[in-house]
Each structure stands twice: as C-alpha cells, then as structure tokens.
Short mmCIF file of C-alpha atoms and ligand atoms in Angstrom, two decimals:
data_model
loop_
_atom_site.label_atom_id
_atom_site.label_comp_id
_atom_site.label_asym_id
_atom_site.label_seq_id
_atom_site.Cartn_x
_atom_site.Cartn_y
_atom_site.Cartn_z
CA MET P 2 0.00 0.00 0.00
CA LYS P 3 1.33 3.41 -0.92
CA PRO P 4 1.03 5.86 1.96
CA ALA P 5 -0.39 9.32 1.36
CA ARG P 6 2.25 11.97 0.67
CA ALA P 7 1.51 13.76 3.94
CA MET P 8 2.72 10.70 5.85
CA SER P 9 6.30 11.45 4.78
CA ARG P 10 5.98 14.74 6.67
CA LEU P 11 4.69 13.22 9.89
CA GLY P 12 7.31 12.92 12.62
CA THR P 13 7.36 10.89 15.80
CA GLU P 14 8.47 10.86 19.41
CA THR P 15 11.91 9.28 19.81
CA ALA P 16 11.26 8.45 23.47
CA PHE P 17 9.23 5.43 22.44
CA GLU P 18 11.99 4.17 20.12
CA VAL P 19 14.68 4.59 22.76
CA LEU P 20 12.45 2.82 25.28
CA ALA P 21 12.14 -0.10 22.85
CA ARG P 22 15.96 -0.27 22.48
CA ALA P 23 16.42 -0.15 26.24
CA ARG P 24 13.89 -2.95 26.65
CA ALA P 25 15.72 -5.05 24.06
CA LEU P 26 18.97 -4.65 26.03
CA GLU P 27 17.13 -5.57 29.23
CA ALA P 28 15.84 -8.69 27.54
CA GLN P 29 19.52 -9.64 27.01
CA GLY P 30 20.11 -9.27 30.75
CA ARG P 31 21.51 -5.71 30.81
CA GLU P 32 20.45 -3.37 33.58
CA ILE P 33 19.23 -0.01 32.27
CA VAL P 34 18.22 3.08 34.24
CA HIS P 35 15.32 4.70 32.41
CA LEU P 36 15.69 8.45 32.16
CA GLU P 37 14.19 8.67 28.68
CA ILE P 38 10.46 8.55 29.17
CA GLY P 39 8.37 11.53 30.22
CA GLU P 40 5.96 10.06 32.68
CA PRO P 41 5.64 10.21 36.45
CA ASP P 42 6.82 6.97 38.06
CA PHE P 43 4.18 7.27 40.80
CA ASP P 44 0.95 5.32 40.89
CA THR P 45 -2.25 7.23 40.19
CA PRO P 46 -3.57 8.47 43.58
CA SER P 47 -5.87 5.85 45.14
CA ASN P 48 -8.96 8.09 45.37
CA ILE P 49 -8.79 8.53 41.58
CA VAL P 50 -8.27 4.82 40.91
CA GLU P 51 -11.23 4.08 43.15
CA ALA P 52 -13.45 6.57 41.32
CA GLY P 53 -12.49 4.96 37.99
CA GLY P 54 -13.18 1.48 39.39
CA THR P 55 -16.52 2.53 40.84
CA ALA P 56 -17.52 4.06 37.51
CA LEU P 57 -16.72 0.74 35.81
CA GLN P 58 -18.79 -1.15 38.40
CA GLN P 59 -21.63 1.28 37.94
CA GLY P 60 -21.74 0.55 34.23
CA TYR P 61 -20.04 3.65 32.82
CA THR P 62 -18.79 1.46 30.02
CA HIS P 63 -20.71 3.05 27.16
CA TYR P 64 -20.16 5.94 24.76
CA SER P 65 -20.32 9.43 26.19
CA PRO P 66 -20.90 12.72 24.35
CA SER P 67 -17.95 13.52 22.05
CA ALA P 68 -16.98 16.65 24.01
CA GLY P 69 -17.07 14.75 27.32
CA ILE P 70 -19.51 14.01 30.12
CA PRO P 71 -21.22 17.18 31.40
CA GLU P 72 -19.92 16.59 34.95
CA LEU P 73 -16.29 16.61 33.82
CA ARG P 74 -16.70 19.58 31.47
CA GLU P 75 -18.30 21.41 34.37
CA ALA P 76 -15.46 20.45 36.77
CA ILE P 77 -12.83 21.53 34.22
CA ALA P 78 -14.59 24.85 33.56
CA GLU P 79 -14.77 25.50 37.29
CA TYR P 80 -11.13 24.54 37.85
CA THR P 81 -9.94 26.65 34.91
CA SER P 82 -12.03 29.67 35.97
CA LYS P 83 -10.65 29.46 39.48
CA THR P 84 -7.00 28.95 38.56
CA ARG P 85 -6.96 31.43 35.65
CA GLY P 86 -9.20 34.10 37.14
CA VAL P 87 -11.42 34.22 34.05
CA GLU P 88 -14.96 33.08 33.35
CA VAL P 89 -14.89 29.72 31.52
CA SER P 90 -18.11 27.85 30.60
CA PRO P 91 -18.41 24.06 30.12
CA GLU P 92 -19.23 24.72 26.44
CA GLN P 93 -15.65 25.93 25.99
CA VAL P 94 -14.23 22.60 27.16
CA VAL P 95 -13.50 19.56 24.97
CA VAL P 96 -12.32 16.40 26.75
CA THR P 97 -9.89 14.24 24.77
CA PRO P 98 -7.90 11.01 25.27
CA GLY P 99 -4.82 12.82 26.64
CA GLY P 100 -3.73 16.37 26.03
CA LYS P 101 -1.93 15.40 22.82
CA PRO P 102 -5.05 15.25 20.61
CA ILE P 103 -5.62 18.95 21.37
CA MET P 104 -2.44 19.70 19.39
CA PHE P 105 -3.54 17.44 16.59
CA PHE P 106 -7.08 18.80 16.43
CA SER P 107 -6.24 22.50 16.88
CA ILE P 108 -3.71 22.41 14.08
CA LEU P 109 -6.06 20.41 11.81
CA ALA P 110 -8.94 22.77 12.54
CA LEU P 111 -7.09 26.07 12.18
CA VAL P 112 -3.94 25.78 10.10
CA GLU P 113 -3.97 25.61 6.30
CA GLU P 114 -1.34 24.58 3.80
CA GLY P 115 1.12 27.47 3.40
CA ASP P 116 0.30 29.03 6.76
CA GLU P 117 3.09 29.55 9.27
CA VAL P 118 3.21 28.45 12.89
CA LEU P 119 5.77 29.63 15.46
CA TYR P 120 6.80 27.00 17.96
CA PRO P 121 9.49 26.44 20.62
CA ASN P 122 12.60 24.57 19.49
CA PRO P 123 13.78 22.42 21.21
CA GLY P 124 10.18 21.54 22.00
CA PHE P 125 7.67 18.73 22.20
CA PRO P 126 8.25 16.98 18.84
CA ILE P 127 4.59 16.63 17.99
CA TYR P 128 4.19 20.39 17.40
CA GLU P 129 6.64 20.40 14.49
CA SER P 130 5.36 17.06 13.24
CA MET P 131 1.76 18.24 13.03
CA ILE P 132 2.62 21.61 11.50
CA ASN P 133 4.52 19.79 8.75
CA PHE P 134 1.79 17.19 8.35
CA VAL P 135 -0.84 19.77 7.39
CA GLY P 136 1.58 21.35 4.89
CA ALA P 137 2.22 24.50 6.93
CA LYS P 138 5.63 26.04 7.57
CA ALA P 139 7.15 25.38 10.99
CA VAL P 140 8.99 28.52 12.16
CA PRO P 141 11.18 27.75 15.18
CA LEU P 142 11.53 30.00 18.22
CA PRO P 143 15.02 28.99 19.40
CA LEU P 144 15.33 28.42 23.14
CA GLN P 145 18.66 29.60 24.45
CA GLU P 146 20.59 28.22 27.38
CA GLU P 147 21.80 31.76 28.26
CA ARG P 148 18.16 32.75 28.73
CA GLU P 149 17.45 29.67 30.86
CA PHE P 150 15.83 28.20 27.73
CA ARG P 151 13.18 30.89 27.29
CA PHE P 152 12.88 32.19 23.75
CA ASP P 153 13.76 35.79 23.10
CA VAL P 154 10.36 37.51 22.97
CA SER P 155 11.95 40.65 21.55
CA GLU P 156 12.57 38.70 18.34
CA LEU P 157 9.03 37.37 18.16
CA ALA P 158 7.52 40.17 16.07
CA ASP P 159 10.29 39.74 13.45
CA LYS P 160 9.33 36.09 12.98
CA VAL P 161 5.71 36.93 12.20
CA SER P 162 4.76 37.11 8.52
CA PRO P 163 1.42 37.76 6.83
CA ARG P 164 0.98 33.96 6.71
CA THR P 165 1.52 33.40 10.46
CA LYS P 166 -1.57 31.83 11.95
CA MET P 167 -0.54 30.45 15.32
CA ILE P 168 2.05 30.61 18.09
CA ILE P 169 2.61 27.56 20.25
CA ILE P 170 3.93 28.13 23.75
CA ASN P 171 4.69 25.58 26.46
CA THR P 172 5.30 26.54 30.08
CA PRO P 173 6.68 24.81 32.11
CA GLN P 174 8.48 23.36 29.13
CA ASN P 175 9.42 19.95 27.81
CA PRO P 176 12.36 19.24 27.26
CA THR P 177 14.15 22.08 29.09
CA GLY P 178 12.05 22.68 32.22
CA SER P 179 12.01 26.41 31.46
CA VAL P 180 9.18 28.68 32.55
CA LEU P 181 8.01 31.77 30.67
CA THR P 182 7.74 34.91 32.81
CA LYS P 183 4.67 37.11 33.02
CA ASP P 184 6.60 39.74 31.06
CA ASP P 185 7.31 37.19 28.32
CA LEU P 186 3.62 36.27 28.14
CA GLU P 187 2.63 39.93 27.94
CA VAL P 188 4.87 40.48 24.93
CA ILE P 189 3.45 37.36 23.29
CA ALA P 190 -0.08 38.67 23.94
CA GLN P 191 0.81 42.01 22.39
CA VAL P 192 2.23 40.37 19.25
CA ALA P 193 -0.76 38.00 19.03
CA ASP P 194 -3.16 40.94 19.23
CA GLU P 195 -1.26 43.03 16.72
CA HIS P 196 -1.17 40.24 14.13
CA ASP P 197 -4.43 38.49 14.99
CA LEU P 198 -2.81 35.17 15.93
CA VAL P 199 -4.11 32.09 17.71
CA VAL P 200 -2.08 30.97 20.72
CA LEU P 201 -1.93 27.30 21.60
CA SER P 202 -0.80 27.34 25.21
CA ASP P 203 0.40 23.95 26.37
CA GLU P 204 0.25 24.08 30.17
CA ILE P 205 0.24 20.35 30.87
CA TYR P 206 3.08 20.80 33.43
CA GLU P 207 1.32 23.68 35.23
CA ARG P 208 1.56 22.09 38.65
CA ILE P 209 5.09 20.76 38.33
CA LEU P 210 6.65 24.06 39.23
CA TYR P 211 9.34 24.62 41.87
CA GLU P 212 9.13 28.33 42.52
CA GLY P 213 6.44 30.98 42.24
CA GLN P 214 2.96 30.57 40.83
CA HIS P 215 2.02 29.28 37.40
CA VAL P 216 1.07 32.14 35.08
CA SER P 217 -1.40 31.05 32.43
CA PHE P 218 -1.64 32.75 29.07
CA LEU P 219 -5.42 32.46 29.41
CA SER P 220 -5.32 34.86 32.38
CA LEU P 221 -3.97 37.73 30.32
CA PRO P 222 -6.52 40.44 29.54
CA GLY P 223 -8.27 39.92 26.22
CA MET P 224 -6.53 36.62 25.45
CA GLN P 225 -9.47 34.25 25.97
CA LYS P 226 -10.74 34.84 22.47
CA ARG P 227 -7.46 33.82 20.85
CA THR P 228 -6.24 31.08 23.21
CA ILE P 229 -6.50 27.32 23.18
CA LEU P 230 -5.42 26.04 26.57
CA LEU P 231 -4.04 22.50 26.42
CA ASN P 232 -4.16 20.76 29.77
CA GLY P 233 -4.66 17.29 31.19
CA PHE P 234 -4.27 14.72 33.91
CA SER P 235 -1.23 12.70 32.74
CA LYS P 236 1.43 14.65 34.61
CA THR P 237 -0.46 16.31 37.49
CA TYR P 238 -2.10 13.09 38.65
CA ALA P 239 0.24 10.44 37.21
CA MET P 240 -2.48 9.28 34.80
CA THR P 241 -0.56 8.81 31.54
CA GLY P 242 -2.16 5.45 30.73
CA TRP P 243 -5.71 6.55 31.46
CA ARG P 244 -5.56 8.89 28.47
CA LEU P 245 -7.33 11.97 29.72
CA GLY P 246 -6.77 15.57 28.73
CA TYR P 247 -8.68 18.57 27.49
CA GLY P 248 -8.71 21.86 25.66
CA VAL P 249 -10.33 25.12 26.73
CA MET P 250 -11.10 27.42 23.84
CA PRO P 251 -13.68 29.81 22.41
CA GLU P 252 -17.05 28.09 22.07
CA GLU P 253 -17.16 28.32 18.24
CA LEU P 254 -13.85 26.47 17.98
CA ALA P 255 -14.97 23.90 20.57
CA ALA P 256 -17.75 22.89 18.18
CA HIS P 257 -15.18 22.14 15.44
CA ILE P 258 -12.84 20.27 17.77
CA THR P 259 -15.80 18.25 19.02
CA ARG P 260 -16.58 17.29 15.42
CA LEU P 261 -12.99 16.12 15.00
CA MET P 262 -13.51 14.00 18.12
CA THR P 263 -16.70 12.52 16.66
CA ASN P 264 -14.83 11.73 13.46
CA SER P 265 -11.91 10.07 15.24
CA ASN P 266 -12.34 8.74 18.79
CA SER P 267 -16.13 9.24 19.16
CA CYS P 268 -15.44 10.09 22.79
CA THR P 269 -12.92 9.70 25.60
CA ALA P 270 -13.37 6.50 27.69
CA THR P 271 -16.34 7.21 29.96
CA PHE P 272 -15.12 5.67 33.24
CA THR P 273 -11.80 7.50 32.78
CA GLN P 274 -13.72 10.77 32.70
CA TRP P 275 -15.35 9.97 36.05
CA ALA P 276 -11.87 9.42 37.47
CA GLY P 277 -11.05 12.88 36.12
CA VAL P 278 -13.94 14.42 38.06
CA GLU P 279 -12.49 12.92 41.25
CA ALA P 280 -8.99 14.11 40.33
CA LEU P 281 -10.19 17.71 40.10
CA ARG P 282 -12.67 17.71 42.97
CA GLY P 283 -10.97 15.32 45.43
CA SER P 284 -7.91 15.77 47.63
CA GLN P 285 -4.86 17.31 45.90
CA ASP P 286 -2.42 16.06 48.56
CA ALA P 287 -0.96 13.17 46.55
CA SER P 288 -0.36 15.44 43.57
CA TYR P 289 1.51 18.07 45.64
CA LYS P 290 3.53 15.31 47.29
CA MET P 291 4.70 14.17 43.86
CA VAL P 292 5.79 17.70 43.03
CA ALA P 293 7.80 17.90 46.28
CA GLU P 294 9.47 14.61 45.41
CA PHE P 295 10.28 15.81 41.87
CA LYS P 296 11.96 18.87 43.41
CA ARG P 297 14.04 16.64 45.69
CA ARG P 298 15.18 14.68 42.62
CA ARG P 299 15.96 17.82 40.66
CA ASP P 300 18.16 18.93 43.52
CA VAL P 301 20.11 15.67 43.18
CA ILE P 302 20.40 15.46 39.41
CA VAL P 303 21.41 19.06 38.62
CA PRO P 304 24.48 19.29 40.90
CA GLY P 305 25.30 15.67 40.04
CA LEU P 306 25.46 16.46 36.32
CA ASN P 307 27.35 19.72 36.86
CA ALA P 308 30.00 17.78 38.77
CA ILE P 309 30.78 15.68 35.67
CA LYS P 310 33.54 17.08 33.47
CA GLY P 311 32.23 18.11 30.06
CA ILE P 312 28.61 18.47 31.21
CA ARG P 313 26.89 21.74 32.09
CA CYS P 314 23.31 21.83 33.36
CA VAL P 315 20.92 24.76 33.92
CA GLU P 316 18.60 24.29 36.90
CA PRO P 317 15.07 23.90 35.55
CA LYS P 318 12.17 25.71 37.24
CA GLY P 319 9.47 23.23 36.29
CA ALA P 320 8.47 19.91 34.64
CA PHE P 321 10.66 16.86 35.38
CA TYR P 322 13.40 17.17 32.79
CA VAL P 323 16.95 18.48 32.66
CA PHE P 324 18.59 19.51 29.42
CA PRO P 325 22.35 19.56 29.95
CA ASN P 326 24.90 20.69 27.42
CA ILE P 327 27.30 17.84 26.65
CA GLU P 328 29.57 19.43 24.03
CA GLY P 329 32.49 19.29 26.47
CA THR P 330 32.50 15.50 26.18
CA GLY P 331 33.67 15.79 22.58
CA MET P 332 30.69 13.83 21.30
CA ASN P 333 27.55 15.02 19.59
CA GLU P 334 24.21 14.48 21.29
CA ARG P 335 23.28 11.34 19.33
CA GLN P 336 26.66 9.68 19.83
CA PHE P 337 26.57 10.58 23.52
CA ALA P 338 23.02 9.26 24.06
CA ASP P 339 24.00 5.99 22.32
CA TYR P 340 27.22 5.82 24.32
CA LEU P 341 25.36 6.27 27.62
CA MET P 342 22.96 3.48 26.74
CA GLU P 343 25.74 1.06 25.72
CA GLU P 344 28.46 2.01 28.18
CA ALA P 345 26.62 3.35 31.23
CA GLY P 346 23.31 1.51 30.93
CA VAL P 347 21.45 4.83 31.11
CA ALA P 348 18.69 5.62 28.61
CA VAL P 349 18.44 9.32 27.68
CA LEU P 350 17.29 11.24 24.62
CA ALA P 351 19.40 13.29 22.22
CA GLY P 352 18.48 16.99 22.31
CA THR P 353 17.85 16.94 18.56
CA SER P 354 14.89 14.61 19.18
CA PHE P 355 13.24 17.91 20.13
CA GLY P 356 14.36 19.91 17.11
CA GLN P 357 17.51 21.28 15.53
CA TYR P 358 18.19 23.73 18.39
CA GLY P 359 18.68 20.77 20.71
CA ARG P 360 22.11 20.22 19.14
CA GLY P 361 24.77 19.69 21.80
CA TYR P 362 22.28 18.73 24.51
CA ILE P 363 20.62 15.63 25.93
CA ARG P 364 17.37 15.29 27.84
CA LEU P 365 17.09 13.31 31.04
CA SER P 366 13.77 12.76 32.75
CA TYR P 367 14.09 12.63 36.51
CA ALA P 368 10.76 10.88 36.96
CA ASN P 369 12.73 8.10 38.62
CA SER P 370 13.81 7.33 42.19
CA VAL P 371 16.68 9.22 43.85
CA GLU P 372 18.43 5.87 44.18
CA ASN P 373 18.24 5.25 40.42
CA ILE P 374 19.22 8.84 39.65
CA GLU P 375 22.31 8.46 41.84
CA LYS P 376 23.13 5.16 40.19
CA ALA P 377 22.76 6.79 36.75
CA LEU P 378 24.96 9.73 37.76
CA SER P 379 27.84 7.53 38.87
CA SER P 380 27.57 5.36 35.74
CA ILE P 381 27.55 8.47 33.53
CA GLU P 382 30.56 9.88 35.35
CA ALA P 383 32.47 6.61 34.96
CA ALA P 384 31.57 6.41 31.26
CA VAL P 385 32.63 10.02 30.62
CA LYS P 386 35.98 9.40 32.36
CA LYS P 387 36.71 6.68 29.81
CA LEU P 388 36.40 9.11 26.90
N1 LIG I 425 2.45 18.46 26.06
C1 LIG I 425 3.70 18.22 26.47
C2 LIG I 425 4.67 19.35 26.49
C3 LIG I 425 4.10 16.94 26.85
O1 LIG I 425 5.35 16.72 27.25
C4 LIG I 425 3.15 15.90 26.77
C5 LIG I 425 3.53 14.50 27.09
O2 LIG I 425 4.66 14.12 27.23
C6 LIG I 425 1.86 16.19 26.34
C7 LIG I 425 1.56 17.47 26.00
C8 LIG I 425 0.82 15.12 26.16
O3 LIG I 425 0.42 14.48 27.28
P1 LIG I 425 -0.81 13.47 27.29
O4 LIG I 425 -1.29 13.27 25.91
O5 LIG I 425 -0.31 12.23 27.93
O6 LIG I 425 -1.85 14.16 28.13
#
C-alpha cells in the first residue's frame, strides 16, 4: 500500500523508540536506568483509581458525548475559571484522550497549507510534526541556554509574517524545564493581538513548578478569544495510561474540535472521565507530594550532572526534565546518548529529538527514584571518564 504523501511529513516521538531499544537490552540481561520517558513513576492516587473502578462497576462502560460528560466539562470549567481568574463555561471545554489530541485537532482545525506556525525549538516533537503534516511552515523560536531556555520575545515580532496563523507556547516546558515569565507572556499577547494570531498554550506541566505561581496565558486580559489552553491529567495526577486531557477554547472552535472527536475517537473513555472528576474535585495532597518529590530529585540530578567534566546543566524551574549541554564530552548528542545506553546503561534522549536547536544537549527525565538517579549519575561519570 502506498502511503499518502503527507505521511512522509509526519514525525514521531523518539522516546518510544529509545524505550524499545532499552527494553531489548534488558531482555539480554543488561540493567538499564530509564531516564528517557516523560511520565511520572508514581501510581495514580488511590482516590482517583477508586473513582475509575466505581464508575466501571456502575456501568459507565458506554459511549459518552464527544466533548465529554457534562460533569467533567463542568469540573474543568470550574477549575480553569478558578485557577486562571477568568470566566470559563463548560461549552468551551473539549475532553480528549490525553492532552496530545488537542495539538492534533487544533492544528487540523485552524492551520492551512502554506500558513506559518511559530513553535518552541527544542520543543515537544509533535508540534513540528503536526505543522509539517498539514503542509504548513514550521517557524522555530530557538530556546537559548543563556536565557534559561526561554525564547527571546523581543525577536518574536520579526518572525511573524502575513501567513503566520498560530504561536505555540509551552510553560513549564518539555524538554528544558524552562518557565516563561509574566513579562514574556505579555509580549506574546501584544504580538498575538497586533497580528491576529491564535495561541496554543500547552500548560500540561502547570503544577510541576518549583518556585512561584504558574502564570497562564489564558489569564492575560483579552486573550481568551485567541487562546487554546491545552491541559490534562497525565502529569499532574500520574495518569498517563488513562488517556485523559482537554482543551479550553472559544465556544465556536470547541464545536469544530468536538466534530474532529466525533470523526476520530467518538469520545474519551467514559469511566476514565469519572476518574477525572475525582482528580479535580478530590484531595490534591498526593499530587503536591509528587511535586515535592520531583523537586528533591531535581536537587540531586542538577548538581550531580554539573560535577561531571564536560557536562553543564541549567537548573530547571518546572516539569521533570533536565537539558544539559554535553559538548564538552567531545561527542555530539546522538553519539553521547547511544554511548550512555551502551556504556553506562542509562537511557536518555538526544536533544535533537526535540528539534535542531537541541544540538549539543541531551534530555534526562528525573521521573525516577533518587536511588536510580544516583546510580545513573555515577555510571555516567564513569563512562565520561573513559572518553
Ligand atoms: N504536552 C507536552 C509538552 C508533553 O510533554 C506531553 C507529554 O509528554 C503532552 C503534551 C501530552 O500528554 P498526554 O497526551 O499524555 O496528556
């Protein structure tokens, strides 16, 4: 079968390929520390698991409305209104299997062939993949180590052309852990207003923040009409496998995104959505405990990496990733990631898995125990010494 031409433009997420390679080595008896995959290593909090189980027992095993069950849309609208300080109605909410489909659907619904989309680079690989897939031009916003991996907002206006349709922002950010400041967001808002742009604001790591308060693009005056907020349960509540996320957007767009849901998934799994209601309305203690533990791990991995000759690591403010520069090892990021897997038994991702501006860097996820992080650090140090 001959694939459609657009398929040659569709990218992927390397994390899954590296995981497969690590698993293959494990099958041969090698021990591998997994620092490649971006998911919390904690179990989903028990109150949420119970709510999902109860929903199954109660027979919530049928289709639900494409945009989600009213109770969850209501809970999301309430949560978003409260945390963003703006009025959000349930009609503005579309529930999806994970936050990822919001990228897919927003780009499909809004971006035409020949349009341009600005996006962070290095960034979550699916942004670039989807922009290319629809035949649009992906215009990178380079993230710079000197700016703690925030992009230079003063250059933003220069990157906008008459064909620019959308800006994608992500804060806290994958893969660098950077956080955009309120001043940054205000400049973005100004540029978006001036050029009538849509902003896809990926805030899936909103709670995994180690200092200050999360500032949402949706909170900025006048931005509700041009913002799609991408959010979800995977990271905040360790629910990656439940597949539960959502978008908050103007009501007219929600109708289109809902139609894309009807045409693809029909709906998000119904019992999963009931677990989501409990996640938002129940105790938040387990979630905050996870964040405290992530901070403890960050405070082990950052100094540990900086102590290794040839490696230099900025301290991230959020998410659970570090993005150290490894040029001092004399290897490029792909060679070094391969070398760490083979020599140190540590699985990491090359920075270029997140775009061309990831050259010279690797990404490590510290969603792993302090014990494993320490083990990985000493193996990396030993491997680097051999170079
Ligand atoms: N956005 C970012 C920046 C991510 O890193 C991820 C997952 O790794 C997602 C969105 C999607 O998460 P999910 O589809 O599991 O909700």
